[in-house]
Backbone as a printed PyTorch tensor [residue, N CA C, xyz], in Angstrom:
tensor([[[ 85.0520, 100.2020, 117.2220],
         [ 84.8550,  98.9950, 116.4510],
         [ 86.1720,  98.3800, 116.0010]],

        [[ 87.1190,  99.2120, 115.5840],
         [ 88.4030,  98.6940, 115.1030],
         [ 89.0510,  97.8560, 116.1990]],

        [[ 89.0050,  98.3590, 117.4560],
         [ 89.6220,  97.6470, 118.5760],
         [ 88.9570,  96.2860, 118.7630]],

        [[ 87.6410,  96.2480, 118.7120],
         [ 86.9360,  94.9820, 118.8820],
         [ 87.2200,  94.0550, 117.7160]],

        [[ 87.2440,  94.6180, 116.5170],
         [ 87.5380,  93.8130, 115.3380],
         [ 88.9070,  93.1660, 115.4480]],

        [[ 89.8940,  93.9330, 115.9190],
         [ 91.2300,  93.3890, 116.0840],
         [ 91.2520,  92.3050, 117.1570]],

        [[ 90.4570,  92.4700, 118.1920],
         [ 90.4660,  91.5120, 119.2950],
         [ 89.7750,  90.2020, 118.9380]],

        [[ 88.6910,  90.2790, 118.1740],
         [ 87.8720,  89.0830, 117.9630],
         [ 87.6610,  88.6830, 116.5200]],

        [[ 88.0510,  89.5000, 115.6090],
         [ 87.7130,  89.2230, 114.2150],
         [ 86.3930,  89.8760, 113.8600]],

        [[ 85.8290,  90.6540, 114.7730],
         [ 84.5960,  91.3850, 114.5010],
         [ 83.4820,  90.9570, 115.4250]],

        [[ 82.6180,  91.9000, 115.8040],
         [ 81.5370,  91.5720, 116.7370],
         [ 80.5630,  90.5440, 116.1950]],

        [[ 80.2350,  90.6300, 114.9280],
         [ 79.2920,  89.6610, 114.3950],
         [ 79.9400,  88.2930, 114.2420]],

        [[ 81.2610,  88.2510, 114.0610],
         [ 81.9470,  86.9640, 113.9890],
         [ 81.7800,  86.2350, 115.3180]],

        [[ 81.9430,  86.9720, 116.4060],
         [ 81.7820,  86.3720, 117.7260],
         [ 80.3300,  85.9410, 117.9290]],

        [[ 79.3930,  86.8130, 117.5750],
         [ 77.9860,  86.4800, 117.7530],
         [ 77.5830,  85.3230, 116.8390]],

        [[ 78.1090,  85.3120, 115.6220],
         [ 77.7810,  84.2300, 114.6900],
         [ 78.2640,  82.8890, 115.2180]],

        [[ 79.4130,  82.8950, 115.8640],
         [ 79.9530,  81.6580, 116.4070],
         [ 79.0710,  81.1210, 117.5230]],

        [[ 78.2670,  82.0120, 118.0880],
         [ 77.3520,  81.5990, 119.1480],
         [ 75.9650,  81.3110, 118.5860]],

        [[ 75.8380,  81.2400, 117.2700],
         [ 74.5530,  80.8680, 116.6850],
         [ 73.7800,  82.0150, 116.0900]],

        [[ 74.3770,  83.1660, 115.9140],
         [ 73.6960,  84.3030, 115.3100],
         [ 73.1870,  85.2700, 116.3440]],

        [[ 72.7430,  86.4060, 115.8740],
         [ 72.2120,  87.4450, 116.7480],
         [ 70.6990,  87.3730, 116.7680]],

        [[ 70.0960,  87.7830, 117.8980],
         [ 68.6450,  87.7950, 117.9490],
         [ 68.0610,  88.6180, 116.8090]],

        [[ 66.9770,  88.1250, 116.2350],
         [ 66.3230,  88.8550, 115.1710],
         [ 66.9670,  88.6570, 113.8110]],

        [[ 67.9970,  87.8010, 113.7220],
         [ 68.6650,  87.5820, 112.4440],
         [ 68.5190,  86.1320, 112.0010]],

        [[ 67.5930,  85.4360, 112.5650],
         [ 67.3190,  84.0860, 112.1240],
         [ 68.4780,  83.1230, 112.2920]],

        [[ 69.3860,  83.4030, 113.2100],
         [ 70.5130,  82.5190, 113.4490],
         [ 71.5380,  82.5150, 112.3240]],

        [[ 71.4060,  83.4630, 111.4070],
         [ 72.3440,  83.5190, 110.2820],
         [ 73.7250,  83.8960, 110.7770]],

        [[ 74.7770,  83.3290, 110.1710],
         [ 76.0980,  83.8220, 110.5000],
         [ 76.2410,  85.2190, 109.9680]],

        [[ 77.2370,  85.8850, 110.3790],
         [ 77.4710,  87.3190, 110.2800],
         [ 77.2540,  88.0300, 108.9570]],

        [[ 77.4330,  89.1870, 108.8790],
         [ 77.3800,  90.5070, 108.2810],
         [ 77.8870,  90.8310, 106.8880]],

        [[ 78.5860,  91.9880, 106.7000],
         [ 79.2160,  92.4130, 105.4570],
         [ 79.0940,  93.8680, 105.1110]],

        [[ 79.7150,  94.3330, 103.9840],
         [ 79.7050,  95.7370, 103.5730],
         [ 80.7490,  96.0120, 102.5320]],

        [[ 81.4110,  97.1800, 102.6130],
         [ 82.4240,  97.5470, 101.6270],
         [ 83.6110,  98.1620, 102.2900]],

        [[ 84.6350,  98.4650, 101.5220],
         [ 85.8230,  99.0580, 102.1030],
         [ 86.7470,  99.5930, 101.0430]],

        [[ 87.7630, 100.3220, 101.4810],
         [ 88.7270, 100.9260, 100.5760],
         [ 89.7900,  99.9260, 100.1790]],

        [[ 90.3610, 100.1420,  98.9970],
         [ 91.3930,  99.2460,  98.4920],
         [ 92.7120,  99.4900,  99.2000]],

        [[ 93.4660,  98.4250,  99.3830],
         [ 94.8060,  98.5210,  99.9330],
         [ 95.7670,  98.8560,  98.8050]],

        [[ 96.7190,  99.7600,  99.0750],
         [ 97.6530, 100.1370,  98.0330],
         [ 98.9360,  99.3130,  98.1040]],

        [[ 99.0460,  98.4320,  99.0790],
         [100.2600,  97.6220,  99.2370],
         [100.3270,  96.5780,  98.1210]],

        [[101.4910,  96.4510,  97.4590],
         [101.6170,  95.4210,  96.4280],
         [101.5310,  94.0350,  97.0500]],

        [[100.9770,  93.0980,  96.3320],
         [100.7540,  91.7670,  96.8680],
         [100.9800,  90.7270,  95.7960]],

        [[101.3360,  89.5680,  96.2360],
         [101.4940,  88.4340,  95.3410],
         [100.3500,  87.4650,  95.6240]],

        [[ 99.5770,  87.1810,  94.6030],
         [ 98.4560,  86.2610,  94.7380],
         [ 98.8530,  84.9070,  94.1740]],

        [[ 98.3100,  83.8560,  94.7600],
         [ 98.6030,  82.4950,  94.3140],
         [ 97.2970,  81.7630,  94.0070]],

        [[ 97.3380,  80.8020,  93.1050],
         [ 96.1320,  79.9960,  92.8490],
         [ 95.6040,  79.4080,  94.1590]],

        [[ 94.2930,  79.5010,  94.3220],
         [ 93.6530,  79.0070,  95.5340],
         [ 93.3440,  80.1030,  96.5370]],

        [[ 93.9540,  81.2830,  96.3930],
         [ 93.6670,  82.3890,  97.3140],
         [ 92.2220,  82.8290,  97.1560]],

        [[ 91.5260,  82.9740,  98.2860],
         [ 90.1510,  83.4730,  98.2770],
         [ 90.2160,  84.9860,  98.3550]],

        [[ 89.4630,  85.6540,  97.4780],
         [ 89.5230,  87.1080,  97.3750],
         [ 88.1310,  87.7040,  97.2480]],

        [[ 88.0860,  89.0100,  97.4920],
         [ 86.8850,  89.8020,  97.2470],
         [ 87.2600,  90.8120,  96.1660]],

        [[ 86.4230,  90.9310,  95.1540],
         [ 86.6890,  91.8670,  94.0520],
         [ 86.1900,  93.2520,  94.4600]],

        [[ 87.0170,  94.2810,  94.1950],
         [ 86.6900,  95.6600,  94.5690],
         [ 87.1850,  96.6340,  93.5160]],

        [[ 86.4820,  97.7250,  93.3420],
         [ 86.9610,  98.8540,  92.5490],
         [ 86.9080,  98.6920,  91.0410]],

        [[ 86.1500,  97.7160,  90.5280],
         [ 86.0570,  97.5650,  89.0750],
         [ 85.1270,  98.6370,  88.5090]],

        [[ 85.5460,  99.2420,  87.4130],
         [ 84.7140, 100.2450,  86.7560],
         [ 84.0060,  99.6470,  85.5280]],

        [[ 84.7070,  98.7990,  84.7780],
         [ 84.1210,  98.2170,  83.5660],
         [ 83.0280,  97.1970,  83.8870]],

        [[ 83.1570,  96.4850,  85.0190],
         [ 82.1650,  95.4780,  85.4180],
         [ 81.8230,  95.6810,  86.9010]],

        [[ 81.1890,  96.7960,  87.2320],
         [ 80.9030,  97.0970,  88.6440],
         [ 80.0320,  96.0490,  89.3290]],

        [[ 79.2860,  95.2780,  88.5440],
         [ 78.4350,  94.2400,  89.1340],
         [ 79.2530,  93.1430,  89.8070]],

        [[ 80.5550,  93.0770,  89.5120],
         [ 81.4190,  92.0790,  90.1490],
         [ 81.9760,  92.5610,  91.4920]],

        [[ 81.9040,  93.8640,  91.7430],
         [ 82.4250,  94.3920,  93.0020],
         [ 81.6920,  93.7720,  94.1910]],

        [[ 82.4850,  93.3290,  95.1790],
         [ 81.9260,  92.6890,  96.3660],
         [ 81.7560,  91.1860,  96.2330]],

        [[ 82.0080,  90.6370,  95.0520],
         [ 81.8620,  89.1940,  94.8390],
         [ 83.0730,  88.4490,  95.3890]],

        [[ 82.8190,  87.2660,  95.9170],
         [ 83.8820,  86.3940,  96.4010],
         [ 84.3620,  85.5330,  95.2390]],

        [[ 85.6890,  85.4100,  95.1280],
         [ 86.2740,  84.6570,  94.0240],
         [ 87.5080,  83.9180,  94.5070]],

        [[ 88.0110,  83.0470,  93.6450],
         [ 89.2450,  82.3280,  93.9270],
         [ 90.2110,  82.5860,  92.7750]],

        [[ 91.4710,  82.8740,  93.1240],
         [ 92.5010,  83.0150,  92.1000],
         [ 92.7550,  81.6210,  91.5250]],

        [[ 92.7410,  81.5290,  90.1920],
         [ 92.9780,  80.2410,  89.5400],
         [ 94.1480,  80.3830,  88.5570]],

        [[ 94.8630,  79.2880,  88.3080],
         [ 95.9780,  79.3720,  87.3610],
         [ 95.4360,  79.5560,  85.9400]],

        [[ 96.0770,  80.4130,  85.1560],
         [ 95.6060,  80.5930,  83.7770],
         [ 96.0060,  79.4080,  82.9090]],

        [[ 95.1900,  79.1490,  81.8960],
         [ 95.5600,  78.1460,  80.9020],
         [ 96.7020,  78.7270,  80.0740]],

        [[ 97.3340,  77.9100,  79.2520],
         [ 98.4220,  78.3910,  78.3940],
         [ 97.9210,  79.5200,  77.4890]],

        [[ 96.7230,  79.3640,  76.9580],
         [ 96.1320,  80.3830,  76.0880],
         [ 95.8780,  81.6810,  76.8640]],

        [[ 95.3090,  81.5520,  78.0710],
         [ 95.0580,  82.7410,  78.8960],
         [ 96.3690,  83.4310,  79.2720]],

        [[ 97.3850,  82.6330,  79.5860],
         [ 98.6880,  83.1860,  79.9470],
         [ 99.2150,  84.0680,  78.8170]],

        [[ 99.0610,  83.6010,  77.5890],
         [ 99.5130,  84.3510,  76.4120],
         [ 98.7000,  85.6420,  76.2620]],

        [[ 97.3960,  85.5380,  76.4170],
         [ 96.5140,  86.7030,  76.2900],
         [ 96.7960,  87.7430,  77.3750]],

        [[ 97.1090,  87.2830,  78.5880],
         [ 97.3220,  88.1850,  79.7230],
         [ 98.7270,  88.7710,  79.7790]],

        [[ 99.6400,  88.2480,  78.9790],
         [101.0380,  88.6750,  79.0240],
         [101.1390,  90.2030,  78.9580]],

        [[101.8380,  90.7720,  79.9430],
         [102.0580,  92.2150,  79.9780],
         [100.9180,  93.0260,  80.5730]],

        [[ 99.7910,  92.3900,  80.9110],
         [ 98.6600,  93.1440,  81.4700],
         [ 98.7040,  93.1950,  82.9900]],

        [[ 99.4260,  92.2470,  83.6000],
         [ 99.4770,  92.1780,  85.0620],
         [ 98.2060,  91.6130,  85.6770]],

        [[ 97.2860,  91.1540,  84.8580],
         [ 96.0080,  90.6450,  85.3730],
         [ 96.1050,  89.1840,  85.8060]],

        [[ 95.1910,  88.8150,  86.6800],
         [ 95.0670,  87.4440,  87.1790],
         [ 93.7160,  86.8920,  86.7570]],

        [[ 93.6160,  85.5900,  86.7270],
         [ 92.3210,  84.9480,  86.4640],
         [ 91.6900,  84.6000,  87.8150]],

        [[ 90.4460,  85.0450,  87.9920],
         [ 89.6950,  84.6910,  89.1970],
         [ 88.3910,  84.0190,  88.7660]],

        [[ 87.9560,  83.0520,  89.5780],
         [ 86.7060,  82.3380,  89.3340],
         [ 85.7190,  82.7270,  90.4290]],

        [[ 84.5540,  83.2400,  90.0230],
         [ 83.5270,  83.6140,  90.9970],
         [ 83.0350,  82.3690,  91.7240]],

        [[ 82.9150,  82.4730,  93.0250],
         [ 82.4700,  81.3410,  93.8390],
         [ 81.0110,  81.0110,  93.5590]],

        [[ 80.1740,  82.0440,  93.3870],
         [ 78.7470,  81.7820,  93.2340],
         [ 78.3470,  81.2490,  91.8590]],

        [[ 79.0780,  81.6140,  90.7990],
         [ 78.6500,  81.2090,  89.4580],
         [ 79.6680,  80.3640,  88.6970]],

        [[ 80.9350,  80.4000,  89.1300],
         [ 81.9750,  79.6670,  88.4140],
         [ 82.5340,  80.4200,  87.2180]],

        [[ 81.9720,  81.6090,  86.9150],
         [ 82.4880,  82.4080,  85.8040],
         [ 83.8990,  82.8850,  86.1300]],

        [[ 84.7120,  83.0300,  85.0830],
         [ 86.0880,  83.4760,  85.2620],
         [ 86.2960,  84.8180,  84.5860]],

        [[ 87.1420,  85.6570,  85.2380],
         [ 87.4440,  86.9840,  84.7290],
         [ 88.9170,  87.2800,  84.9570]],

        [[ 89.4780,  88.1270,  84.1020],
         [ 90.8400,  88.6310,  84.2880],
         [ 90.7360,  89.9460,  85.0550]],

        [[ 91.4180,  90.0250,  86.1950],
         [ 91.2960,  91.1700,  87.0910],
         [ 92.6860,  91.6430,  87.5070]],

        [[ 92.8420,  92.9700,  87.6250],
         [ 94.1050,  93.5180,  88.1130],
         [ 94.2400,  93.1790,  89.6000]],

        [[ 95.4420,  92.8470,  90.0520],
         [ 95.6530,  92.5290,  91.4700],
         [ 95.2150,  93.6460,  92.4200]],

        [[ 95.3100,  94.9000,  91.9770],
         [ 94.8870,  96.0230,  92.8180],
         [ 93.3890,  96.0020,  93.1070]],

        [[ 92.6340,  95.2140,  92.3390],
         [ 91.1900,  95.1240,  92.5380],
         [ 90.7840,  93.9020,  93.3580]],

        [[ 91.7490,  93.3350,  94.0780],
         [ 91.4720,  92.1670,  94.9130],
         [ 91.8620,  92.4490,  96.3540]],

        [[ 91.1050,  91.8850,  97.2620],
         [ 91.3960,  91.9480,  98.7020],
         [ 91.2160,  90.5570,  99.2810]],

        [[ 91.9600,  90.2700, 100.3440],
         [ 91.6980,  89.0240, 101.0590],
         [ 90.3860,  89.1830, 101.8040]],

        [[ 89.7770,  88.0660, 102.1690],
         [ 88.5360,  88.1540, 102.9430],
         [ 88.8110,  88.8000, 104.2980]],

        [[ 89.9840,  88.5620, 104.8780],
         [ 90.3180,  89.1770, 106.1710],
         [ 90.4300,  90.6940, 106.0370]],

        [[ 91.0630,  91.1800, 104.9700],
         [ 91.1740,  92.6290, 104.7540],
         [ 89.7930,  93.2440, 104.5710]],

        [[ 88.9740,  92.5900, 103.7990],
         [ 87.6250,  93.0880, 103.5630],
         [ 86.8420,  93.1370, 104.8740]],

        [[ 86.9380,  92.0860, 105.6750],
         [ 86.2310,  92.0490, 106.9550],
         [ 86.7300,  93.1540, 107.8780]],

        [[ 88.0410,  93.3790, 107.9320],
         [ 88.5910,  94.4550, 108.7670],
         [ 88.0700,  95.8140, 108.3220]],

        [[ 88.0330,  96.0440, 107.0140],
         [ 87.5120,  97.3180, 106.5100],
         [ 86.0530,  97.4990, 106.8870]],

        [[ 85.2970,  96.4280, 106.7730],
         [ 83.8750,  96.4930, 107.0970],
         [ 83.6800,  96.7990, 108.5720]],

        [[ 84.4370,  96.1140, 109.4250],
         [ 84.2640,  96.3020, 110.8600],
         [ 84.7360,  97.6800, 111.3050]],

        [[ 85.5710,  98.3280, 110.5150],
         [ 86.0120,  99.6810, 110.8290],
         [ 85.0250, 100.7250, 110.3590]],

        [[ 83.9950, 100.3060, 109.6290],
         [ 82.9960, 101.2430, 109.1280],
         [ 81.8110, 101.2970, 110.0840]],

        [[ 80.8170, 102.0390, 109.7090],
         [ 79.6030, 102.1930, 110.5010],
         [ 78.8450, 100.8640, 110.5330]],

        [[ 78.4830, 100.4020, 111.7240],
         [ 77.7670,  99.1260, 111.8440],
         [ 76.4600,  99.1090, 111.0600]],

        [[ 75.8580, 100.2660, 110.8700],
         [ 74.6130, 100.3090, 110.1170],
         [ 74.8390,  99.9380, 108.6540]],

        [[ 76.0970, 100.0750, 108.1800],
         [ 76.4210,  99.7440, 106.7990],
         [ 76.7960,  98.2770, 106.6250]],

        [[ 76.7810,  97.5070, 107.7080],
         [ 77.2350,  96.1210, 107.6640],
         [ 76.0710,  95.2080, 107.2830]],

        [[ 76.3190,  94.3520, 106.3000],
         [ 75.3240,  93.3750, 105.8660],
         [ 75.7600,  91.9940, 106.3470]],

        [[ 74.8700,  91.2720, 106.9910],
         [ 75.2150,  89.9530, 107.5060],
         [ 75.4560,  88.9380, 106.3990]],

        [[ 75.1820,  89.3020, 105.1590],
         [ 75.3620,  88.3730, 104.0440],
         [ 76.6830,  88.5840, 103.3050]],

        [[ 77.5230,  89.5200, 103.7390],
         [ 78.7850,  89.7860, 103.0490],
         [ 79.6650,  88.5460, 103.0770]],

        [[ 80.1780,  88.1130, 101.9140],
         [ 80.9750,  86.8800, 101.8780],
         [ 82.2740,  86.9720, 102.6720]],

        [[ 82.8720,  88.1440, 102.7490],
         [ 84.1180,  88.2790, 103.5190],
         [ 83.8550,  88.0520, 105.0020]],

        [[ 82.7810,  88.6300, 105.5100],
         [ 82.4560,  88.4780, 106.9220],
         [ 82.0700,  87.0320, 107.2070]],

        [[ 81.3010,  86.4170, 106.3370],
         [ 80.9170,  85.0240, 106.5420],
         [ 82.1440,  84.1180, 106.5560]],

        [[ 83.0960,  84.3800, 105.6670],
         [ 84.3120,  83.5670, 105.6080],
         [ 85.1250,  83.7000, 106.8800]],

        [[ 85.3250,  84.9370, 107.3400],
         [ 86.1210,  85.1520, 108.5490],
         [ 85.4160,  84.6090, 109.7890]],

        [[ 84.0920,  84.7440, 109.8500],
         [ 83.3380,  84.1850, 110.9790],
         [ 83.4680,  82.6630, 111.0100]],

        [[ 83.4130,  82.0340, 109.8370],
         [ 83.5530,  80.5750, 109.7640],
         [ 84.9370,  80.1440, 110.2430]],

        [[ 85.9720,  80.9000, 109.8570],
         [ 87.3350,  80.5770, 110.3180],
         [ 87.4130,  80.6420, 111.8400]],

        [[ 86.7840,  81.6540, 112.4280],
         [ 86.8030,  81.7750, 113.8920],
         [ 86.0480,  80.6230, 114.5520]],

        [[ 84.9000,  80.2650, 114.0000],
         [ 84.1380,  79.1470, 114.5700],
         [ 84.9550,  77.8640, 114.4890]],

        [[ 85.5770,  77.6180, 113.3350],
         [ 86.3380,  76.3890, 113.1330],
         [ 87.6010,  76.3250, 113.9770]],

        [[ 88.1710,  77.4680, 114.3120],
         [ 89.4150,  77.4860, 115.0890],
         [ 89.2060,  77.0400, 116.5320]],

        [[ 87.9790,  77.1530, 117.0360],
         [ 87.6990,  76.7960, 118.4280],
         [ 88.0220,  77.9090, 119.4140]],

        [[ 88.6310,  78.9930, 118.9350],
         [ 89.0050,  80.0940, 119.8430],
         [ 87.7810,  80.7600, 120.4600]],

        [[ 86.7030,  80.8690, 119.6940],
         [ 85.5050,  81.4950, 120.2560],
         [ 84.8750,  80.6040, 121.3220]],

        [[ 84.9830,  79.2900, 121.1470],
         [ 84.4910,  78.3790, 122.1840],
         [ 85.2910,  78.5770, 123.4720]],

        [[ 86.6160,  78.7430, 123.3190],
         [ 87.4650,  78.9960, 124.4880],
         [ 87.0140,  80.2480, 125.2170]],

        [[ 86.7060,  81.2980, 124.4580],
         [ 86.2380,  82.5430, 125.0750],
         [ 84.8810,  82.3470, 125.7540]],

        [[ 83.9550,  81.7100, 125.0520],
         [ 82.6050,  81.5350, 125.5780],
         [ 82.5850,  80.6610, 126.8260]],

        [[ 83.5770,  79.7670, 126.9750],
         [ 83.6290,  78.8870, 128.1400],
         [ 84.4850,  79.4300, 129.2750]],

        [[ 85.1450,  80.5530, 129.0580],
         [ 85.9400,  81.1850, 130.1050],
         [ 84.9820,  81.6760, 131.1970]],

        [[ 85.2060,  81.2950, 132.4690],
         [ 84.2730,  81.6780, 133.5330],
         [ 84.0380,  83.1840, 133.6390]],

        [[ 85.0720,  83.9720, 133.3890],
         [ 84.9250,  85.4290, 133.4800],
         [ 84.1230,  85.9920, 132.3040]],

        [[ 84.2320,  85.3530, 131.1410],
         [ 83.5880,  85.8680, 129.9390],
         [ 82.2250,  85.2460, 129.6510]],

        [[ 81.9300,  84.1220, 130.2660],
         [ 80.6740,  83.4130, 129.9940],
         [ 79.4340,  84.3060, 130.1380]],

        [[ 79.3150,  85.1060, 131.2200],
         [ 78.1280,  85.9690, 131.3300],
         [ 78.0490,  87.0110, 130.2050]],

        [[ 79.2100,  87.4630, 129.7410],
         [ 79.2380,  88.4480, 128.6560],
         [ 78.7260,  87.8020, 127.3650]],

        [[ 79.2070,  86.5930, 127.0800],
         [ 78.7510,  85.8960, 125.8760],
         [ 77.2610,  85.5950, 125.9640]],

        [[ 76.7790,  85.2250, 127.1280],
         [ 75.3440,  84.9510, 127.2870],
         [ 74.5300,  86.2160, 127.0450]],

        [[ 75.0230,  87.3560, 127.5510],
         [ 74.3620,  88.6380, 127.3420],
         [ 74.3030,  88.9700, 125.8510]],

        [[ 75.4190,  88.7840, 125.1600],
         [ 75.4720,  89.0830, 123.7260],
         [ 74.5530,  88.1470, 122.9470]],

        [[ 74.5670,  86.8700, 123.3060],
         [ 73.7160,  85.9000, 122.6180],
         [ 72.2380,  86.2490, 122.8130]],

        [[ 71.8940,  86.6870, 124.0080],
         [ 70.5040,  87.0070, 124.3190],
         [ 70.0730,  88.3520, 123.7330]],

        [[ 70.9460,  89.3680, 123.8250],
         [ 70.5490,  90.7320, 123.4990],
         [ 71.1990,  91.3200, 122.2510]],

        [[ 72.0390,  90.5440, 121.5550],
         [ 72.5810,  90.9760, 120.2690],
         [ 73.5290,  92.1560, 120.3360]],

        [[ 73.4960,  92.9560, 119.2700],
         [ 74.4480,  94.0520, 119.1060],
         [ 74.3540,  95.1000, 120.2080]],

        [[ 73.1700,  95.3470, 120.7240],
         [ 73.0530,  96.3580, 121.7810],
         [ 73.8490,  95.9250, 123.0110]],

        [[ 73.8630,  94.6260, 123.3040],
         [ 74.6710,  94.1380, 124.4280],
         [ 76.1510,  94.2160, 124.0880]],

        [[ 76.4880,  93.8540, 122.8790],
         [ 77.8880,  93.8650, 122.4640],
         [ 78.4870,  95.2620, 122.5520]],

        [[ 77.7130,  96.2670, 122.2150],
         [ 78.2010,  97.6490, 122.2540],
         [ 78.6390,  98.0660, 123.6550]],

        [[ 78.0460,  97.4620, 124.6850],
         [ 78.4210,  97.7960, 126.0700],
         [ 79.8720,  97.4480, 126.3570]],

        [[ 80.4140,  96.4590, 125.6640],
         [ 81.7380,  95.9290, 125.9960],
         [ 82.8670,  96.4860, 125.1390]],

        [[ 82.5520,  97.2100, 124.0700],
         [ 83.5670,  97.6690, 123.1220],
         [ 84.6530,  98.5310, 123.7410]],

        [[ 84.3160,  99.3630, 124.6870],
         [ 85.2920, 100.2990, 125.2580],
         [ 85.9680,  99.7830, 126.5190]],

        [[ 85.7700,  98.5370, 126.8530],
         [ 86.3970,  97.9420, 128.0240],
         [ 87.7770,  97.4090, 127.6260]],

        [[ 88.8150,  98.2300, 127.8580],
         [ 90.1720,  97.8710, 127.4330],
         [ 90.6610,  96.5680, 128.0600]],

        [[ 90.3270,  96.3530, 129.3210],
         [ 90.7610,  95.1260, 129.9980],
         [ 90.1230,  93.9020, 129.3290]],

        [[ 88.8480,  93.9980, 129.0400],
         [ 88.1390,  92.9000, 128.3810],
         [ 88.7000,  92.6610, 126.9790]],

        [[ 88.9190,  93.7350, 126.2250],
         [ 89.4570,  93.5900, 124.8680],
         [ 90.8620,  92.9770, 124.8980]],

        [[ 91.6650,  93.3350, 125.9000],
         [ 93.0130,  92.7580, 126.0290],
         [ 92.9230,  91.2610, 126.3020]],

        [[ 91.9820,  90.8630, 127.1500],
         [ 91.8160,  89.4370, 127.4590],
         [ 91.3620,  88.6680, 126.2200]],

        [[ 90.4160,  89.2230, 125.5010],
         [ 89.9320,  88.5790, 124.2850],
         [ 91.0740,  88.4690, 123.2710]],

        [[ 91.8390,  89.5340, 123.1200],
         [ 92.9730,  89.5180, 122.1830],
         [ 93.9740,  88.4480, 122.5390]],

        [[ 94.2300,  88.2770, 123.8360],
         [ 95.1990,  87.2750, 124.2830],
         [ 94.7090,  85.8740, 123.9140]],

        [[ 93.4450,  85.5900, 124.1890],
         [ 92.8980,  84.2550, 123.8880],
         [ 92.8590,  84.0300, 122.3860]],

        [[ 92.5140,  85.0840, 121.6110],
         [ 92.3950,  84.9570, 120.1620],
         [ 93.7670,  84.9040, 119.4980]],

        [[ 94.8130,  85.2780, 120.2320],
         [ 96.1680,  85.2630, 119.6580],
         [ 96.4000,  86.4020, 118.6890]],

        [[ 95.7130,  87.5250, 118.8950],
         [ 95.8590,  88.6570, 117.9770],
         [ 96.7890,  89.7260, 118.5120]],

        [[ 97.3070,  89.5560, 119.7110],
         [ 98.2580,  90.5320, 120.2730],
         [ 99.4230,  89.8090, 120.8570]]])
C-alpha cells in the first residue's frame, strides 16, 4: 500500500477521481488514523491540518481545522505555551492546540494509506482533501487517458478495490504512475 500511496496519492484517491468505487455511492475517498510525526514544523495561518493525539479533548482528534492568526488578546494568553489557534472546518469553533498535535492532510493521508485498508474510512477529511487535490490537478485524468493505463482504470472503476489490489505489486506500473504523478 505504501508504494501505491506514494505513486498515486492513495488507491481511493485514484478511484475517487474516477467517480468513486462500486458500492460506495460514488462518494470520494476514505480515511482513518495515524501516528504523529515527531519532526518540528512551522505552521502558518491558512494551513489545513488534522488534529491528533489530544488527551484533554479527544473528541477533536481526527477533525479537520485551519490554523488562524491569534487576536492580540489570544497572543497574550498563549505567550510561552507554544500553542496555535486552529478553527474547526465543520463548526467554526476555535481551540489552542500544541503544534505536535497537528498534521498536514497529506501526512494524515499517507499514514492512513500505510495502514490496513479495512481501517480506512471513505469519509476521512484528510483523504477527501488529498483526493480533491489529485482530481483538480488533472494528473489522474492524464493517467486514465494513457492508452496503456486506460484498461486498468476501467477495471478499477468497474470492480473497485479488488481490482486495484491486482496492480499494487506491479513495479513497472507503479513506476509509470509515479512518473506521470511527478512523485519520483
